[in-house]
PDB file of C-alpha atoms and ligand atoms in Angstrom:
ATOM      1  CA  MET D   1      -0.156  -0.355   0.110  1.00 96.00           C
ATOM      2  CA  GLN D   2       3.088   2.065   0.226  1.00 93.00           C
ATOM      3  CA  ASP D   3       3.960   1.927  -2.643  1.00 93.00           C
ATOM      4  CA  ILE D   4      -0.040   3.621  -3.855  1.00 96.00           C
ATOM      5  CA  VAL D   5       0.808   6.563  -0.984  1.00 95.00           C
ATOM      6  CA  SER D   6       4.084   7.203  -2.655  1.00 92.00           C
ATOM      7  CA  LYS D   7       2.309   8.188  -6.444  1.00 93.00           C
ATOM      8  CA  ALA D   8      -1.104   9.025  -4.916  1.00 96.00           C
ATOM      9  CA  ILE D   9       0.135  11.335  -2.101  1.00 96.00           C
ATOM     10  CA  SER D  10       1.729  14.767  -2.983  1.00 97.00           C
ATOM     11  CA  HIS D  11       4.128  16.448   0.111  1.00 98.00           C
ATOM     12  CA  GLY D  12       6.774  19.210  -0.848  1.00 98.00           C
ATOM     13  CA  VAL D  13      10.097  18.672   1.181  1.00 98.00           C
ATOM     14  CA  TYR D  14      10.667  21.054   3.834  1.00 99.00           C
ATOM     15  CA  VAL D  15      13.769  20.883   6.824  1.00 99.00           C
ATOM     16  CA  ILE D  16      12.163  21.695  10.219  1.00 99.00           C
ATOM     17  CA  THR D  17      14.766  23.381  12.323  1.00 99.00           C
ATOM     18  CA  VAL D  18      15.740  23.277  16.163  1.00 98.00           C
ATOM     19  CA  ARG D  19      17.722  25.540  18.753  1.00 98.00           C
ATOM     20  CA  SER D  20      17.907  23.747  22.904  1.00 97.00           C
ATOM     21  CA  LYS D  21      19.623  25.263  24.349  1.00 89.00           C
ATOM     22  CA  GLU D  22      23.133  26.291  23.262  1.00 90.00           C
ATOM     23  CA  LYS D  23      22.309  23.665  19.949  1.00 97.00           C
ATOM     24  CA  ILE D  24      20.945  23.579  16.761  1.00 98.00           C
ATOM     25  CA  ASN D  25      19.424  20.785  13.901  1.00 98.00           C
ATOM     26  CA  GLY D  26      18.198  20.456  11.862  1.00 98.00           C
ATOM     27  CA  MET D  27      16.079  17.175   9.464  1.00 99.00           C
ATOM     28  CA  THR D  28      14.849  16.858   5.707  1.00 99.00           C
ATOM     29  CA  ALA D  29      10.493  15.541   6.134  1.00 99.00           C
ATOM     30  CA  ALA D  30       8.477  15.721   3.826  1.00 98.00           C
ATOM     31  CA  TRP D  31       5.449  15.185   5.844  1.00 98.00           C
ATOM     32  CA  VAL D  32       3.658  18.979   6.478  1.00 98.00           C
ATOM     33  CA  SER D  33       0.729  19.867   6.172  1.00 98.00           C
ATOM     34  CA  GLN D  34      -1.159  23.058   7.084  1.00 98.00           C
ATOM     35  CA  VAL D  35      -4.021  22.445   9.649  1.00 98.00           C
ATOM     36  CA  SER D  36      -5.661  25.012  10.952  1.00 98.00           C
ATOM     37  CA  LEU D  37      -6.112  28.607   9.218  1.00 98.00           C
ATOM     38  CA  GLN D  38      -7.261  30.587  12.162  1.00 98.00           C
ATOM     39  CA  PRO D  39      -4.496  30.424  14.509  1.00 98.00           C
ATOM     40  CA  LEU D  40      -2.639  29.832  11.695  1.00 98.00           C
ATOM     41  CA  MET D  41      -1.281  26.047  12.334  1.00 98.00           C
ATOM     42  CA  LEU D  42       1.094  23.226  10.930  1.00 98.00           C
ATOM     43  CA  MET D  43       1.806  19.898  11.498  1.00 98.00           C
ATOM     44  CA  VAL D  44       4.973  17.788  10.834  1.00 99.00           C
ATOM     45  CA  SER D  45       5.060  14.409  11.569  1.00 98.00           C
ATOM     46  CA  ILE D  46       9.042  13.249  13.305  1.00 99.00           C
ATOM     47  CA  ALA D  47       9.672   9.466  14.208  1.00 98.00           C
ATOM     48  CA  PRO D  48      10.607   9.336  18.026  1.00 98.00           C
ATOM     49  CA  ALA D  49      14.280   7.862  16.803  1.00 98.00           C
ATOM     50  CA  ARG D  50      15.133  11.637  15.415  1.00 98.00           C
ATOM     51  CA  TYR D  51      16.839  13.708  17.365  1.00 98.00           C
ATOM     52  CA  THR D  52      15.089  16.497  16.115  1.00 98.00           C
ATOM     53  CA  HIS D  53      12.527  14.605  17.734  1.00 98.00           C
ATOM     54  CA  ALA D  54      13.957  14.762  21.175  1.00 98.00           C
ATOM     55  CA  MET D  55      15.235  18.956  20.389  1.00 98.00           C
ATOM     56  CA  ILE D  56      11.599  19.355  19.629  1.00 98.00           C
ATOM     57  CA  LYS D  57      10.468  18.202  22.903  1.00 98.00           C
ATOM     58  CA  GLU D  58      13.020  20.124  24.682  1.00 98.00           C
ATOM     59  CA  SER D  59      12.381  23.525  22.809  1.00 98.00           C
ATOM     60  CA  GLY D  60       8.990  23.760  22.136  1.00 98.00           C
ATOM     61  CA  TYR D  61       9.744  25.567  19.111  1.00 98.00           C
ATOM     62  CA  PHE D  62      10.642  24.514  15.659  1.00 98.00           C
ATOM     63  CA  ALA D  63      11.118  26.284  12.988  1.00 99.00           C
ATOM     64  CA  ILE D  64       8.983  24.124   8.932  1.00 99.00           C
ATOM     65  CA  ASN D  65      12.261  25.606   6.089  1.00 99.00           C
ATOM     66  CA  ALA D  66      10.253  25.328   2.272  1.00 98.00           C
ATOM     67  CA  LEU D  67      13.144  24.045   0.223  1.00 98.00           C
ATOM     68  CA  SER D  68      12.726  25.385  -3.706  1.00 98.00           C
ATOM     69  CA  GLU D  69      13.038  23.477  -6.454  1.00 98.00           C
ATOM     70  CA  ASP D  70      16.877  23.170  -6.814  1.00 98.00           C
ATOM     71  CA  GLN D  71      17.591  22.715  -2.581  1.00 98.00           C
ATOM     72  CA  LYS D  72      17.502  18.467  -3.769  1.00 98.00           C
ATOM     73  CA  ASP D  73      20.687  18.803  -2.893  1.00 98.00           C
ATOM     74  CA  ILE D  74      20.016  20.273   0.464  1.00 98.00           C
ATOM     75  CA  ALA D  75      16.950  17.958   1.195  1.00 98.00           C
ATOM     76  CA  LYS D  76      19.737  15.240   0.933  1.00 98.00           C
ATOM     77  CA  HIS D  77      22.086  16.608   3.518  1.00 98.00           C
ATOM     78  CA  PHE D  78      19.647  16.495   6.227  1.00 98.00           C
ATOM     79  CA  GLY D  79      17.697  14.320   5.126  1.00 98.00           C
ATOM     80  CA  PHE D  80      20.403  11.380   5.342  1.00 98.00           C
ATOM     81  CA  LYS D  81      22.265  12.056   8.820  1.00 98.00           C
ATOM     82  CA  SER D  82      21.702  12.013  12.430  1.00 98.00           C
ATOM     83  CA  GLY D  83      22.583  15.625  14.102  1.00 98.00           C
ATOM     84  CA  ARG D  84      23.695  13.563  17.578  1.00 97.00           C
ATOM     85  CA  LYS D  85      26.862  12.698  15.994  1.00 91.00           C
ATOM     86  CA  THR D  86      27.677  15.995  12.708  1.00 96.00           C
ATOM     87  CA  ASP D  87      26.836  19.234  12.875  1.00 98.00           C
ATOM     88  CA  LYS D  88      24.989  19.891   9.977  1.00 98.00           C
ATOM     89  CA  PHE D  89      24.657  23.642  10.242  1.00 98.00           C
ATOM     90  CA  LYS D  90      28.527  23.074   9.404  1.00 97.00           C
ATOM     91  CA  GLY D  91      29.220  25.848   6.176  1.00 97.00           C
ATOM     92  CA  LEU D  92      26.007  26.547   5.732  1.00 98.00           C
ATOM     93  CA  SER D  93      24.726  30.104   5.887  1.00 98.00           C
ATOM     94  CA  TYR D  94      21.570  30.764   8.063  1.00 98.00           C
ATOM     95  CA  PHE D  95      19.642  33.240  10.495  1.00 98.00           C
ATOM     96  CA  ASP D  96      17.754  33.313  13.655  1.00 98.00           C
ATOM     97  CA  ALA D  97      14.161  33.267  13.795  1.00 98.00           C
ATOM     98  CA  PRO D  98      13.117  35.533  16.068  1.00 98.00           C
ATOM     99  CA  ASN D  99      12.889  32.186  18.935  1.00 97.00           C
ATOM    100  CA  GLY D 100      15.863  30.773  18.222  1.00 97.00           C
ATOM    101  CA  SER D 101      15.261  28.747  16.008  1.00 98.00           C
ATOM    102  CA  PRO D 102      17.910  28.833  13.267  1.00 98.00           C
ATOM    103  CA  VAL D 103      16.718  29.693   9.212  1.00 98.00           C
ATOM    104  CA  LEU D 104      18.775  28.764   6.250  1.00 98.00           C
ATOM    105  CA  ASP D 105      19.391  31.874   4.350  1.00 97.00           C
ATOM    106  CA  GLY D 106      18.972  29.881   0.617  1.00 96.00           C
ATOM    107  CA  ALA D 107      15.360  28.888   1.801  1.00 98.00           C
ATOM    108  CA  LEU D 108      12.245  29.850  -0.005  1.00 98.00           C
ATOM    109  CA  ALA D 109       9.569  30.006   3.237  1.00 98.00           C
ATOM    110  CA  PHE D 110      10.641  29.653   6.514  1.00 98.00           C
ATOM    111  CA  PHE D 111       7.669  29.187   9.473  1.00 98.00           C
ATOM    112  CA  GLU D 112       8.518  29.541  12.635  1.00 98.00           C
ATOM    113  CA  CYS D 113       6.566  28.122  14.840  1.00 98.00           C
ATOM    114  CA  ARG D 114       5.094  27.071  18.837  1.00 98.00           C
ATOM    115  CA  VAL D 115       4.836  23.722  19.625  1.00 98.00           C
ATOM    116  CA  ALA D 116       1.030  23.580  20.523  1.00 98.00           C
ATOM    117  CA  ASP D 117       0.219  19.281  20.489  1.00 98.00           C
ATOM    118  CA  ALA D 118       2.026  16.515  19.659  1.00 98.00           C
ATOM    119  CA  PHE D 119       0.017  13.237  19.472  1.00 98.00           C
ATOM    120  CA  LYS D 120       1.364  10.014  18.492  1.00 98.00           C
ATOM    121  CA  ALA D 121       0.804   8.146  15.714  1.00 98.00           C
ATOM    122  CA  GLY D 122       1.448   4.859  14.792  1.00 98.00           C
ATOM    123  CA  ASP D 123       5.828   5.447  13.959  1.00 98.00           C
ATOM    124  CA  HIS D 124       5.809   9.298  14.209  1.00 98.00           C
ATOM    125  CA  THR D 125       5.034  11.824  16.554  1.00 98.00           C
ATOM    126  CA  LEU D 126       2.536  15.114  15.519  1.00 98.00           C
ATOM    127  CA  PHE D 127       4.244  18.501  15.798  1.00 98.00           C
ATOM    128  CA  VAL D 128       1.182  20.820  14.874  1.00 98.00           C
ATOM    129  CA  GLY D 129       2.687  24.000  15.615  1.00 98.00           C
ATOM    130  CA  GLU D 130       1.012  27.417  15.724  1.00 98.00           C
ATOM    131  CA  VAL D 131       3.215  29.690  13.344  1.00 98.00           C
ATOM    132  CA  ILE D 132       4.748  33.148  14.876  1.00 98.00           C
ATOM    133  CA  THR D 133       7.219  33.790  12.181  1.00 98.00           C
ATOM    134  CA  ALA D 134       6.353  33.568   9.248  1.00 98.00           C
ATOM    135  CA  ARG D 135       8.709  34.577   5.510  1.00 98.00           C
ATOM    136  CA  LEU D 136       8.617  34.396   2.169  1.00 98.00           C
ATOM    137  CA  LEU D 137      12.509  34.202   0.953  1.00 98.00           C
ATOM    138  CA  LYS D 138      12.115  33.777  -2.137  1.00 98.00           C
ATOM    139  CA  SER D 139       8.922  34.518  -3.492  1.00 97.00           C
ATOM    140  CA  ASP D 140      11.044  34.546  -8.109  1.00 97.00           C
ATOM    141  CA  LYS D 141      11.575  30.762  -7.270  1.00 98.00           C
ATOM    142  CA  LYS D 142       9.084  27.547  -6.524  1.00 98.00           C
ATOM    143  CA  PRO D 143       8.319  24.419  -4.252  1.00 98.00           C
ATOM    144  CA  LEU D 144      10.446  21.864  -3.803  1.00 98.00           C
ATOM    145  CA  ILE D 145       8.255  18.466  -4.977  1.00 98.00           C
ATOM    146  CA  PHE D 146       8.578  15.243  -3.261  1.00 97.00           C
ATOM    147  CA  HIS D 147       9.550  12.369  -4.839  1.00 96.00           C
ATOM    148  CA  TRP D 148      10.332   9.063  -3.292  1.00 94.00           C
ATOM    149  CA  GLU D 149      12.423   7.676  -5.948  1.00 94.00           C
ATOM    150  CA  ASP D 150      14.542  11.128  -5.352  1.00 97.00           C
ATOM    151  CA  TYR D 151      16.021   9.918  -2.342  1.00 97.00           C
ATOM    152  CA  PHE D 152      14.346   6.241  -0.990  1.00 94.00           C
TER     153      PHE D 152
HETATM  154  C1  FMN V 201      13.549  13.507   1.590  1.00 82.48           C
HETATM  155  C2  FMN V 201      13.243  12.838   2.669  1.00 82.48           C
HETATM  156  C3  FMN V 201      12.242  13.212   3.157  1.00 82.48           C
HETATM  157  C4  FMN V 201      12.199  12.300   4.433  1.00 82.48           C
HETATM  158  N1  FMN V 201      10.796  12.471   5.661  1.00 82.48           N
HETATM  159  C5  FMN V 201      10.637  13.066   6.975  1.00 82.48           C
HETATM  160  C6  FMN V 201       8.905  12.606   7.516  1.00 82.48           C
HETATM  161  O1  FMN V 201       8.306  13.842   7.069  1.00 82.48           O
HETATM  162  N2  FMN V 201       9.827  12.518   9.095  1.00 82.48           N
HETATM  163  C7  FMN V 201      10.863  11.858   9.729  1.00 82.48           C
HETATM  164  O2  FMN V 201      10.394  11.832  10.612  1.00 82.48           O
HETATM  165  N3  FMN V 201      11.600  11.129   8.408  1.00 82.48           N
HETATM  166  C8  FMN V 201      11.955  12.175   7.790  1.00 82.48           C
HETATM  167  N4  FMN V 201      13.492  11.688   6.768  1.00 82.48           N
HETATM  168  C9  FMN V 201      14.192  10.969   7.850  1.00 82.48           C
HETATM  169  C10 FMN V 201      14.599  12.482   8.365  1.00 82.48           C
HETATM  170  O3  FMN V 201      15.028  13.195   8.208  1.00 82.48           O
HETATM  171  C11 FMN V 201      16.577  11.561   8.956  1.00 82.48           C
HETATM  172  O4  FMN V 201      16.350  10.647   9.795  1.00 82.48           O
HETATM  173  C12 FMN V 201      17.175  12.164   9.211  1.00 82.48           C
HETATM  174  O5  FMN V 201      18.321  11.820   9.321  1.00 82.48           O
HETATM  175  C13 FMN V 201      17.041  12.749  11.359  1.00 82.48           C
HETATM  176  O6  FMN V 201      17.965  13.425  11.561  1.00 82.48           O
HETATM  177  P1  FMN V 201      17.761  14.148  12.970  1.00 82.48           P
HETATM  178  O7  FMN V 201      18.508  12.639  13.843  1.00 82.48           O
HETATM  179  O8  FMN V 201      19.164  14.887  13.270  1.00 82.48           O
HETATM  180  O9  FMN V 201      16.369  14.689  14.045  1.00 82.48           O
HETATM  181  C14 FMN V 201      13.283  12.386   5.547  1.00 82.48           C
HETATM  182  C15 FMN V 201      14.522  12.030   4.654  1.00 82.48           C
HETATM  183  C16 FMN V 201      14.461  12.425   3.765  1.00 82.48           C
HETATM  184  C17 FMN V 201      15.463  12.227   2.973  1.00 82.48           C
END
């Protein structure tokens, strides 16, 4: 059934970033969605094994960096190694959103969220975030669309 999902359900590609104490990290996620209009809420589905999962639980904030169509390399960079062992931001330029979440300079847009709720959903956790800051950084670019075969 998963193969049908991959062929028929569309997603973008995002880097979810977080700051907890002095540490920053980010991971690639395709399972991101808007879930409320008023207040504006976005959701990301993250497996408990990800280092980012522990850091979001600790900090209560995260940012969704929407990637543009020319950023597949960034998606691979943040999606195949853990921040437990490496500093994935080394050599990349970024700035801090108002609540400290790192934002990739090259992203199409970012949304910094405060965790409003977290739900267990099978083998993932749904972090529902209320958007506290949003900015379109590259108005001339198009979003990166997730295709399973580009990565796996
Ligand atoms: C294209 C792509 C999409 C991904 N989507 C998700 C996702 O939606 N949720 C998730 O938990 N992991 C997802 N991953 C896996 C994480 O990005 C990966 O396990 C990452 O290394 C975790 O990093 P961390 O341990 O530093 O948090 C995705 C990976 C790729 C390459």
